[in-house]
Coordinates of C-alpha atoms and ligand atoms in Angstrom, one line a residue:
X265 CA 14.7 -4.9 32.1
X266 CA 13.0 -2.5 29.7
X267 CA 10.2 -0.3 31.0
X268 CA 12.5 2.7 31.5
X269 CA 12.3 3.4 27.7
X270 CA 8.6 4.3 28.2
X271 CA 8.6 8.1 28.1
X272 CA 12.3 8.2 27.4
X273 CA 14.0 10.0 24.5
X274 CA 13.2 7.4 21.8
X275 CA 9.6 7.2 23.1
X276 CA 9.1 10.9 22.9
X277 CA 10.7 10.8 19.4
X278 CA 8.1 8.3 18.4
X279 CA 5.3 10.5 19.9
X280 CA 6.4 13.4 17.8
X281 CA 6.6 11.2 14.8
X282 CA 3.2 9.8 15.5
X283 CA 1.9 13.4 15.2
X284 CA 3.2 13.4 11.6
X285 CA 1.9 9.9 10.7
X286 CA -1.5 10.0 12.3
X287 CA -2.9 12.2 9.6
X288 CA -1.4 10.2 6.7
X289 CA -3.5 7.7 4.8
X290 CA -2.5 4.3 3.5
X291 CA -3.7 5.5 0.1
X292 CA -1.1 8.2 0.2
X293 CA 1.6 6.1 1.6
X294 CA 1.1 3.5 -1.1
X295 CA 0.8 6.1 -3.9
X296 CA 4.0 7.9 -3.0
X297 CA 6.1 4.8 -2.5
X298 CA 6.0 2.0 -5.1
X299 CA 8.8 0.0 -3.2
X300 CA 6.8 -0.1 0.0
X301 CA 5.4 -3.6 -0.4
X302 CA 8.7 -5.1 -1.3
X303 CA 10.4 -3.6 1.7
X304 CA 7.6 -4.3 4.2
X305 CA 7.6 -8.1 3.8
X306 CA 9.6 -10.5 5.9
X307 CA 10.0 -14.3 5.9
X308 CA 10.4 -16.4 9.0
X309 CA 10.5 -20.2 8.3
X310 CA 7.4 -20.9 6.3
X311 CA 5.6 -17.7 7.4
X312 CA 5.5 -14.6 5.3
X313 CA 4.4 -11.4 6.8
X314 CA 3.2 -8.4 4.8
X315 CA 3.1 -5.4 7.1
X316 CA 2.8 -2.8 4.3
X317 CA -0.8 -2.2 5.3
X318 CA 0.2 -0.7 8.6
X319 CA 0.2 3.0 9.3
X320 CA 3.9 3.3 9.3
X321 CA 6.7 4.6 7.2
X322 CA 10.3 3.5 7.1
X323 CA 11.0 6.1 9.7
X324 CA 8.4 4.6 12.0
X325 CA 10.0 1.2 11.7
X326 CA 13.4 2.7 12.3
X327 CA 12.2 4.5 15.4
X328 CA 10.4 1.4 16.7
X329 CA 13.5 -0.7 16.1
X330 CA 15.6 1.9 17.9
X331 CA 13.2 1.8 20.8
X332 CA 13.5 -2.0 21.0
X333 CA 17.3 -1.7 20.9
X334 CA 17.3 1.0 23.7
X335 CA 15.0 -1.2 25.8
X336 CA 17.7 -3.9 25.8
X337 CA 15.6 -6.4 23.8
X338 CA 18.6 -8.1 22.4
X339 CA 20.0 -8.7 25.8
X340 CA 16.6 -9.7 27.2
X341 CA 16.2 -12.4 24.5
X342 CA 19.6 -13.9 25.4
X343 CA 18.7 -13.8 29.1
X344 CA 15.5 -15.7 28.4
X345 CA 17.1 -18.3 26.1
X346 CA 19.9 -18.9 28.5
X347 CA 17.7 -19.6 31.4
X348 CA 18.2 -16.5 33.6
X349 CA 15.4 -16.1 36.2
X350 CA 13.6 -13.4 34.2
X351 CA 10.3 -14.3 35.8
X352 CA 11.2 -12.2 38.8
X353 CA 8.1 -12.3 40.9
X354 CA 8.3 -16.1 41.0
X355 CA 12.1 -16.3 40.7
X356 CA 12.0 -18.7 37.8
X357 CA 13.7 -19.2 34.5
X358 CA 11.5 -18.9 31.4
X359 CA 12.5 -21.7 29.1
X360 CA 9.7 -22.8 26.9
X361 CA 12.2 -22.4 24.1
X362 CA 14.1 -25.3 25.6
X363 CA 11.1 -27.6 25.0
X364 CA 11.9 -27.6 21.3
X365 CA 15.7 -27.6 21.3
X366 CA 17.1 -30.4 19.2
X367 CA 18.5 -33.4 21.1
X368 CA 22.1 -32.4 20.2
X369 CA 21.8 -28.9 21.6
X370 CA 23.2 -28.1 24.9
X371 CA 21.7 -26.0 27.7
X372 CA 22.4 -26.3 31.4
X373 CA 20.3 -24.2 33.8
X374 CA 20.6 -24.1 37.6
X375 CA 22.8 -27.2 37.4
X376 CA 20.4 -29.2 35.2
X377 CA 21.0 -30.6 31.7
X378 CA 17.8 -29.2 30.4
X379 CA 18.0 -30.7 26.9
X380 CA 18.5 -34.2 28.3
X381 CA 15.5 -33.7 30.6
X382 CA 13.3 -32.5 27.8
X383 CA 14.2 -35.3 25.5
X384 CA 13.8 -37.9 28.1
X385 CA 10.2 -36.8 28.6
X386 CA 9.6 -36.5 24.9
X387 CA 10.9 -40.1 24.4
X388 CA 8.7 -41.3 27.2
X389 CA 5.7 -39.6 25.7
X390 CA 6.5 -41.0 22.3
X391 CA 6.7 -44.6 23.6
X392 CA 3.4 -44.2 25.4
X393 CA 1.7 -42.6 22.4
X394 CA 3.0 -45.3 20.1
X395 CA 1.7 -48.0 22.4
X396 CA -1.7 -46.5 22.3
X397 CA -1.7 -45.8 18.6
X398 CA -0.5 -49.3 17.8
X399 CA -3.1 -50.8 20.1
X400 CA -0.4 -52.5 22.1
X401 CA -1.8 -50.6 25.1
X402 CA -5.1 -52.2 26.1
X403 CA -7.7 -51.1 28.5
X404 CA -8.9 -53.1 31.5
X405 CA -11.2 -55.3 29.3
X406 CA -8.5 -55.9 26.7
X407 CA -9.9 -53.4 24.2
X408 CA -7.7 -50.8 22.5
X409 CA -8.1 -47.1 23.3
X410 CA -10.3 -45.2 20.9
X411 CA -10.7 -41.8 22.7
X412 CA -8.3 -39.7 24.8
X413 CA -10.0 -37.3 27.1
X414 CA -7.7 -34.5 28.3
X415 CA -8.8 -33.0 31.6
X416 CA -7.2 -29.7 32.2
X417 CA -7.8 -26.0 32.2
X418 CA -6.1 -22.8 31.0
X419 CA -2.7 -23.7 29.7
X420 CA -3.3 -27.3 30.4
X421 CA -6.3 -27.3 28.0
X422 CA -6.2 -24.4 25.5
X423 CA -2.9 -25.4 23.8
X424 CA -3.6 -29.1 23.2
X425 CA -7.3 -28.4 22.3
X426 CA -6.4 -25.7 19.8
X427 CA -3.6 -27.7 18.3
X428 CA -5.7 -30.9 18.1
X429 CA -8.4 -29.0 16.2
X430 CA -5.8 -27.3 14.0
X431 CA -4.2 -30.7 13.1
X432 CA -7.2 -32.8 12.9
X433 CA -6.3 -34.0 9.4
X434 CA -3.1 -35.5 10.8
X435 CA -4.9 -37.6 13.4
X436 CA -4.2 -40.8 11.5
X437 CA -4.5 -43.6 14.1
X438 CA -8.2 -43.6 14.5
X439 CA -7.9 -42.1 18.0
X440 CA -9.9 -39.0 18.7
X441 CA -9.4 -36.6 21.5
X442 CA -11.8 -34.6 23.6
X443 CA -11.0 -31.8 26.0
X444 CA -12.8 -31.2 29.3
X445 CA -12.0 -28.0 31.2
X446 CA -14.9 -26.2 32.8
X447 CA -16.1 -27.0 36.3
X448 CA -19.6 -26.6 34.9
X449 CA -20.6 -30.3 34.9
X450 CA -22.2 -29.8 31.5
X451 CA -18.7 -29.9 30.0
X452 CA -17.7 -33.3 31.3
X453 CA -21.1 -34.7 30.8
X454 CA -21.2 -33.6 27.2
X455 CA -17.7 -34.9 26.5
X456 CA -18.4 -38.3 28.0
X457 CA -21.5 -38.8 26.0
X458 CA -21.3 -41.7 23.7
X459 CA -17.9 -42.9 25.1
X460 CA -17.3 -46.4 26.2
X461 CA -15.2 -46.5 29.4
X462 CA -13.5 -49.6 28.1
X463 CA -11.9 -47.7 25.2
X464 CA -11.4 -44.3 26.9
X465 CA -8.1 -43.0 28.3
X466 CA -8.1 -39.9 30.6
X467 CA -5.1 -37.7 30.6
X468 CA -5.3 -35.4 33.7
X469 CA -3.2 -32.4 32.8
X470 CA -2.3 -29.9 35.5
X471 CA 1.0 -28.2 36.1
X472 CA 0.3 -27.8 39.8
X473 CA -2.2 -30.7 40.2
X474 CA -4.1 -28.5 42.6
X475 CA -6.5 -26.8 40.2
X476 CA -10.0 -27.3 41.5
X477 CA -11.7 -27.6 38.2
X478 CA -9.3 -30.2 36.9
X479 CA -9.2 -32.3 40.1
X480 CA -12.9 -32.2 40.4
X481 CA -13.5 -33.2 36.8
X482 CA -10.9 -35.9 37.2
X483 CA -12.6 -37.3 40.3
X484 CA -15.9 -37.5 38.6
X485 CA -14.4 -39.0 35.5
X486 CA -12.7 -41.6 37.8
X487 CA -16.0 -42.5 39.3
X488 CA -17.6 -42.9 35.8
X489 CA -14.8 -45.3 34.9
X490 CA -14.8 -47.2 38.2
X491 CA -18.5 -47.6 38.2
X492 CA -18.3 -49.3 34.8
X493 CA -15.0 -51.2 35.1
X494 CA -14.0 -51.3 38.8
X495 CA -11.2 -49.8 40.8
X496 CA -8.5 -51.9 39.2
X497 CA -9.2 -50.4 35.8
X498 CA -7.8 -47.0 36.8
X499 CA -4.2 -47.8 36.0
X500 CA -5.0 -48.7 32.4
X501 CA -7.3 -45.7 31.9
X502 CA -5.6 -42.8 33.6
X503 CA -2.4 -40.9 32.9
X504 CA -1.2 -37.6 34.2
X505 CA 0.8 -34.7 33.1
X506 CA 2.2 -32.5 35.9
X507 CA 5.2 -31.1 37.7
X508 CA 3.9 -32.4 40.9
X509 CA 4.5 -36.2 41.3
X510 CA 3.4 -36.3 44.9
X511 CA -0.1 -34.9 44.2
X512 CA -0.4 -37.2 41.2
X513 CA 0.3 -40.3 43.3
X514 CA -2.0 -38.9 46.0
X515 CA -4.8 -38.8 43.4
X516 CA -4.2 -42.4 42.7
X517 CA -2.5 -42.3 39.3
X518 CA 0.5 -44.5 38.8
X519 CA 3.5 -42.2 38.4
X520 CA 4.9 -44.6 35.8
X521 CA 2.1 -43.1 33.6
X522 CA 3.0 -39.5 34.6
X523 CA 4.8 -37.2 32.2
X524 CA 6.6 -34.3 33.8
X525 CA 7.7 -30.8 33.1
X526 CA 9.4 -28.1 35.1
X527 CA 8.7 -24.9 36.9
X528 CA 10.5 -23.0 34.1
X529 CA 7.6 -23.8 31.7
X530 CA 4.7 -21.5 32.2
X531 CA 1.3 -23.1 31.8
X532 CA 0.4 -21.0 28.7
X533 CA 3.7 -21.9 27.1
X534 CA 3.5 -25.6 27.8
X535 CA 1.6 -27.5 25.1
X536 CA 4.8 -28.2 23.1
X537 CA 6.0 -30.3 26.1
X538 CA 4.2 -33.0 28.1
X539 CA 0.9 -31.0 28.2
X540 CA 0.7 -31.9 24.5
X541 CA 0.4 -35.6 25.3
X542 CA -3.2 -36.0 24.1
X543 CA -2.2 -34.2 20.8
X544 CA 0.8 -36.5 20.4
X545 CA -1.4 -39.6 20.8
X546 CA -3.7 -38.3 18.1
X547 CA -1.1 -37.1 15.5
X548 CA 1.8 -39.4 16.5
X549 CA 5.3 -38.6 17.8
X550 CA 6.8 -37.8 14.4
X551 CA 4.3 -35.1 13.6
X552 CA 4.6 -33.7 17.1
X553 CA 8.4 -33.4 16.6
X554 CA 7.8 -31.7 13.2
X555 CA 5.7 -29.2 15.2
X556 CA 8.6 -28.7 17.6
X557 CA 10.9 -28.1 14.7
X558 CA 8.6 -25.3 13.6
X559 CA 8.7 -23.7 17.0
X560 CA 12.5 -24.0 17.0
X561 CA 12.8 -22.4 13.5
X562 CA 11.0 -19.3 14.8
X563 CA 13.0 -19.3 18.1
X564 CA 16.2 -19.2 16.0
X565 CA 14.8 -16.5 13.7
X566 CA 13.8 -14.5 16.8
X567 CA 17.2 -14.9 18.4
X568 CA 19.4 -14.2 15.4
X569 CA 17.6 -12.0 12.8
X570 CA 18.3 -8.3 12.8
X571 CA 15.3 -6.5 14.2
X572 CA 14.4 -4.8 10.9
X573 CA 13.6 -8.3 9.5
X574 CA 12.6 -10.0 12.7
X575 CA 9.0 -11.0 12.5
X576 CA 8.2 -11.2 16.2
X577 CA 10.0 -8.0 16.9
X578 CA 8.2 -6.1 14.1
X579 CA 4.8 -7.5 15.1
X580 CA 5.5 -6.8 18.8
X581 CA 6.6 -3.2 18.1
X582 CA 3.6 -2.7 15.9
X583 CA 1.5 -3.7 19.0
X584 CA 3.3 -1.0 21.0
X585 CA 2.7 1.5 18.2
X586 CA -1.0 1.0 18.1
X587 CA -1.5 0.4 21.9
X588 CA 0.5 3.3 23.2
X589 CA 0.5 5.9 20.4
X590 CA -2.8 5.3 18.5
X591 CA -4.6 4.3 21.7
X592 CA -6.0 1.1 20.2
X593 CA -7.5 -1.3 22.8
X594 CA -7.7 -4.5 21.0
X595 CA -6.1 -6.6 18.3
X596 CA -8.2 -9.0 16.2
X597 CA -6.8 -12.3 15.0
X598 CA -8.6 -13.6 12.0
X599 CA -7.4 -16.9 10.7
X600 CA -8.9 -17.8 7.3
X601 CA -8.8 -21.4 8.3
X602 CA -11.6 -23.2 10.0
X603 CA -9.2 -25.6 11.6
X604 CA -7.8 -22.6 13.6
X605 CA -11.1 -21.8 15.2
X606 CA -9.6 -22.1 18.7
X607 CA -6.5 -20.1 17.9
X608 CA -7.9 -16.7 19.0
X609 CA -9.0 -18.3 22.3
X610 CA -5.6 -19.9 22.7
X611 CA -3.9 -16.5 22.0
X612 CA -6.1 -14.8 24.6
X613 CA -4.5 -16.7 27.4
X614 CA -1.0 -16.5 25.9
X615 CA -1.2 -12.8 25.4
X616 CA -3.5 -11.5 28.1
X617 CA -2.4 -13.6 31.0
X618 CA 1.1 -12.7 30.1
X619 CA 0.9 -8.9 29.5
X620 CA -2.3 -7.9 31.4
X621 CA -0.2 -6.2 34.1
X622 CA -0.3 -2.8 35.8
X623 CA 3.1 -2.9 37.5
X624 CA 6.6 -3.3 36.1
X625 CA 8.9 -6.1 37.0
X626 CA 10.3 -4.0 39.8
X627 CA 6.8 -3.5 41.3
X628 CA 6.5 0.2 40.3
X629 CA 3.3 1.2 38.3
X630 CA 3.4 1.2 34.5
X631 CA 3.0 4.5 32.9
X632 CA 1.3 3.6 29.7
X633 CA -1.3 1.0 28.6
X634 CA -0.1 -2.6 28.5
X635 CA -1.7 -5.8 27.3
X636 CA -3.6 -5.8 24.0
X637 CA -7.0 -7.4 24.2
X638 CA -6.8 -10.3 21.7
X639 CA -10.0 -11.6 20.1
X640 CA -11.2 -13.0 16.9
X641 CA -13.0 -15.7 14.9
X642 CA -12.1 -17.5 11.7
X643 CA -12.9 -15.8 8.4
X644 CA -15.2 -15.8 6.6
X645 CA -17.6 -16.2 9.5
X646 CA -16.4 -13.0 11.2
X647 CA -17.2 -11.0 8.1
X648 CA -20.8 -11.7 8.6
X649 CA -20.7 -10.8 12.3
X650 CA -18.4 -8.1 13.5
X651 CA -16.4 -6.8 10.5
X652 CA -19.0 -4.0 10.1
X653 CA -17.4 -2.3 13.1
X654 CA -13.9 -3.0 11.8
X655 CA -14.7 -1.2 8.5
X656 CA -17.0 1.6 9.6
X657 CA -16.9 1.8 13.4
X658 CA -15.3 4.6 15.3
X659 CA -12.7 2.4 16.9
X660 CA -9.3 1.5 15.5
X661 CA -8.9 -2.3 15.6
X662 CA -5.6 -3.5 14.1
X663 CA -6.0 -7.0 12.9
X664 CA -3.8 -10.0 12.0
X665 CA -5.1 -12.0 9.0
X666 CA -3.7 -15.5 8.7
X667 CA -4.1 -17.5 5.4
X668 CA -2.7 -20.6 3.8
X669 CA -2.1 -21.4 0.1
X670 CA -2.9 -25.0 0.0
X671 CA -6.6 -26.0 0.0
X672 CA -8.2 -28.2 2.6
X673 CA -8.9 -31.6 1.0
X674 CA -9.4 -31.2 -2.8
X675 CA -11.8 -28.3 -2.7
X676 CA -9.5 -25.8 -4.5
X677 CA -12.4 -23.7 -5.7
X678 CA -13.8 -23.2 -2.2
X679 CA -10.3 -22.4 -0.9
X680 CA -9.8 -19.7 -3.6
X681 CA -13.0 -18.1 -2.5
X682 CA -11.8 -18.1 1.1
X683 CA -8.5 -16.5 0.1
X684 CA -10.1 -14.0 -2.1
X685 CA -12.1 -12.9 0.9
X686 CA -9.1 -12.5 3.1
X687 CA -7.4 -10.3 0.4
X688 CA -10.5 -8.3 -0.2
X689 CA -11.0 -7.6 3.5
X690 CA -7.4 -6.4 4.1
X691 CA -7.6 -4.2 1.0
X692 CA -11.0 -2.7 1.8
X693 CA -9.8 -2.0 5.4
X694 CA -6.7 -0.3 4.2
X695 CA -8.0 1.7 1.2
X696 CA -11.7 2.0 1.8
X697 CA -13.9 3.8 -0.6
X698 CA -14.4 7.5 -0.8
X699 CA -17.6 9.5 -1.0
X700 CA -16.6 10.6 -4.5
X701 CA -16.2 7.0 -5.7
X702 CA -19.5 6.0 -4.2
X703 CA -21.3 9.0 -5.7
X704 CA -19.8 8.2 -9.1
X705 CA -21.6 4.8 -8.9
X706 CA -24.9 6.7 -8.9
X707 CA -25.6 6.3 -5.2
X708 CA -28.3 8.8 -4.0
X709 CA -26.5 11.6 -2.1
X710 CA -28.3 10.9 1.2
X711 CA -27.0 7.3 1.1
X712 CA -23.5 8.2 0.2
X713 CA -22.3 8.8 3.8
X714 CA -23.6 5.5 4.9
X715 CA -21.6 3.7 2.3
X716 CA -18.3 5.6 2.8
X717 CA -15.6 3.2 3.8
X718 CA -13.0 5.3 5.7
X719 CA -10.1 2.8 5.1
X720 CA -6.8 3.4 6.9
X721 CA -7.4 0.5 9.1
X722 CA -4.2 -1.4 9.7
X723 CA -3.7 -5.1 9.1
X724 CA -0.9 -7.7 9.0
X725 CA -1.2 -10.5 6.6
X726 CA 0.5 -13.7 7.5
X727 CA 0.6 -16.2 4.6
X728 CA 2.0 -19.8 4.8
X729 CA 1.9 -22.6 2.4
X730 CA -0.2 -25.0 4.4
X731 CA -1.5 -25.6 7.9
X732 CA 1.0 -28.4 8.9
X733 CA 2.3 -29.4 12.3
X734 CA 5.5 -27.4 11.5
X735 CA 3.6 -24.3 10.4
X736 CA 1.4 -24.4 13.5
X737 CA 4.6 -24.6 15.7
X738 CA 5.9 -21.6 13.8
X739 CA 2.7 -19.6 14.3
X740 CA 2.5 -20.3 18.0
X741 CA 6.2 -19.5 18.6
X742 CA 5.7 -16.2 16.6
X743 CA 3.0 -15.0 19.0
X744 CA 4.9 -16.2 22.1
X745 CA 7.8 -14.0 21.1
X746 CA 5.4 -11.1 20.2
X747 CA 4.3 -11.2 23.8
X748 CA 7.9 -11.2 25.0
X749 CA 8.8 -8.2 22.9
X750 CA 5.9 -6.2 24.2
X751 CA 6.6 -7.3 27.7
X752 CA 10.2 -6.1 27.5
X753 CA 9.2 -2.7 26.2
X754 CA 6.7 -2.3 29.0
X755 CA 9.2 -3.6 31.5
X756 CA 6.6 -6.0 33.0
X757 CA 7.0 -9.7 34.1
X758 CA 5.1 -11.5 31.3
X759 CA 5.4 -14.8 33.0
X760 CA 3.5 -14.6 36.3
X761 CA -0.3 -14.4 36.7
X762 CA -1.0 -13.3 40.2
X763 CA -4.2 -11.6 39.0
X764 CA -6.0 -15.0 38.8
X765 CA -5.3 -16.1 42.3
X766 CA -7.6 -13.9 44.4
X767 CA -10.7 -15.0 42.6
X768 CA -9.8 -18.7 43.0
X769 CA -9.3 -18.3 46.7
X770 CA -12.5 -16.4 47.1
X771 CA -14.5 -19.0 45.2
X772 CA -13.2 -21.6 47.7
X773 CA -14.3 -19.5 50.5
X774 CA -17.7 -18.8 49.0
X775 CA -18.6 -22.3 48.0
X776 CA -19.6 -23.4 51.6
X777 CA -21.8 -20.3 51.9
X778 CA -23.8 -21.4 48.9
X779 CA -24.6 -24.8 50.4
X780 CA -25.1 -23.9 54.1
X781 CA -27.2 -21.6 56.2
X782 CA -24.1 -19.8 57.4
X783 CA -23.6 -16.2 56.4
X784 CA -21.0 -15.9 53.6
X785 CA -18.5 -14.4 56.0
X786 CA -15.4 -12.5 55.0
X787 CA -15.6 -13.3 51.3
X788 CA -18.8 -11.4 50.6
X789 CA -19.4 -7.7 50.2
X790 CA -23.1 -6.5 50.5
X791 CA -23.9 -7.2 46.8
X792 CA -22.3 -10.7 46.9
X793 CA -24.0 -11.5 50.2
X794 CA -27.4 -10.6 48.7
X795 CA -26.7 -12.7 45.6
X796 CA -25.7 -15.6 47.8
X797 CA -29.0 -15.4 49.6
X798 CA -30.9 -15.1 46.3
X799 CA -29.1 -18.1 44.9
X800 CA -29.8 -20.1 48.0
X801 CA -33.5 -19.2 47.8
X802 CA -33.6 -20.2 44.1
X803 CA -32.0 -23.5 45.1
X804 CA -34.6 -23.9 47.9
X805 CA -32.0 -23.7 50.7
Ligands
F6P1092 O1 -5.8 -19.7 35.6 C1 -4.5 -19.6 36.1 C2 -3.7 -20.8 35.8 O2 -2.7 -20.9 36.7 C3 -3.1 -20.8 34.4 O3 -1.9 -20.0 34.3 C4 -2.8 -22.2 34.1 O4 -2.6 -22.5 32.8 C5 -4.1 -22.8 34.6 O5 -4.4 -22.0 35.8 C6 -4.1 -24.2 35.0 O6 -3.1 -24.6 35.9 P1 -2.7 -26.0 36.2 O7 -2.0 -26.5 34.9 O8 -1.7 -26.0 37.3 O9 -3.9 -26.9 36.5

């Protein structure tokens, strides 16, 4: 699947074309083509993408689309949506898109009625969430639940945590959520502060239910609860989300309060299923389903829209353009919405755990760079931190700006200032300011070079009416499919994550060495061994 297009005829055509585009400026491209902006805008659901401020011409877009066609993207999309085992290294289907199929859709995979399974879990989650929200569910002392503490890490944390923050204004039942992930005890300690065990529900979220951080945090949380309310309280204060019922039962959580999913949902693609339980409790099942509709809208757009107007395809191919032709290393994601402050962190796992690969799906080495490095912070904060480098630094950093029309609360004036900043930044990045323009303002000649704004720095602007559950679903699905598009071109398996396993195994091996007199053994090189000894000494061991 894909991969073979790298360095093929279309690729080399793009390379030649890159030679022609590299020297062009956005100022020139805009000046010579008044129709550019109208052509370089696409709509997908509630999302509008303006990609006119990219260093592309119509020919570039045509060549990128042709490359996608040649890579078999169309076929690859169908293979994913229909449940083929495209996660080859784990021999699994990749069906996060099934998590948001409407109840009347039909999809059978490996002999299973996937839609029925998905909706059975959604209904069970909905009933559970409603019981908690309506205060029918009572804790061991008869009090209703006031706080849900999700214990999970990676995909079992970043998705629900990001979405909870994003949709805080929809948390209407007076139930708050907190998210514990780190094995650093400071995390759990901080999140438990001020909580009353009698009104706290823990949701232990782990696809495998073997992740050391999650199980350790869950054990400590369990002791915290049992110390206050006794062993019998566990059933009323612990639920689990997992694919592994056996381990959940072993841990001591009643599987009646377990919400399942399947091996065809990757951890980083899972918060729109049961991993979103804590979010669902906070915002309610109806809003959660609205979010799923948003995901599904973009799934349909991705599956059916011609590539020239297909938002994930265009954004993914632009990622290829900058990564493999311009040599860009990173992509900044800059939401002009404080509520999306965890969105870049969420995208880091989604994109980098998916596409940070050095071999193709068939095990042969990749021939070009893969895996954009995603990073970012909300605007306008980032403007006062790292935008200097974006504007005048030596590196090319393509950036996605995300904005919303409707103000937060009734502060329309503040919101307009926020949006004006977004627009000002993308314009300054694209068109800059020349030495002549700066000199004409009376700037002393020796200062002029410092003030020159080179421009020609590419950005996407994604604009949506309002940050609603539906729009959040659309945004997340958009980036999920961007990852897919890039993965197909590179020919990699975007759905495994073998690179995180070795470190986990080594940590398990090293932990005893930190607490005993024993030499660290096979797990330590000379540097690590010396650090183990230094750590022990500092700990007085
Ligand atoms: O860090 C690797 C990883 O496997 C992620 O892919 C996953 O989201 C995370 O660990 C948590 O795994 P689990 O949900 O099984 O606890």
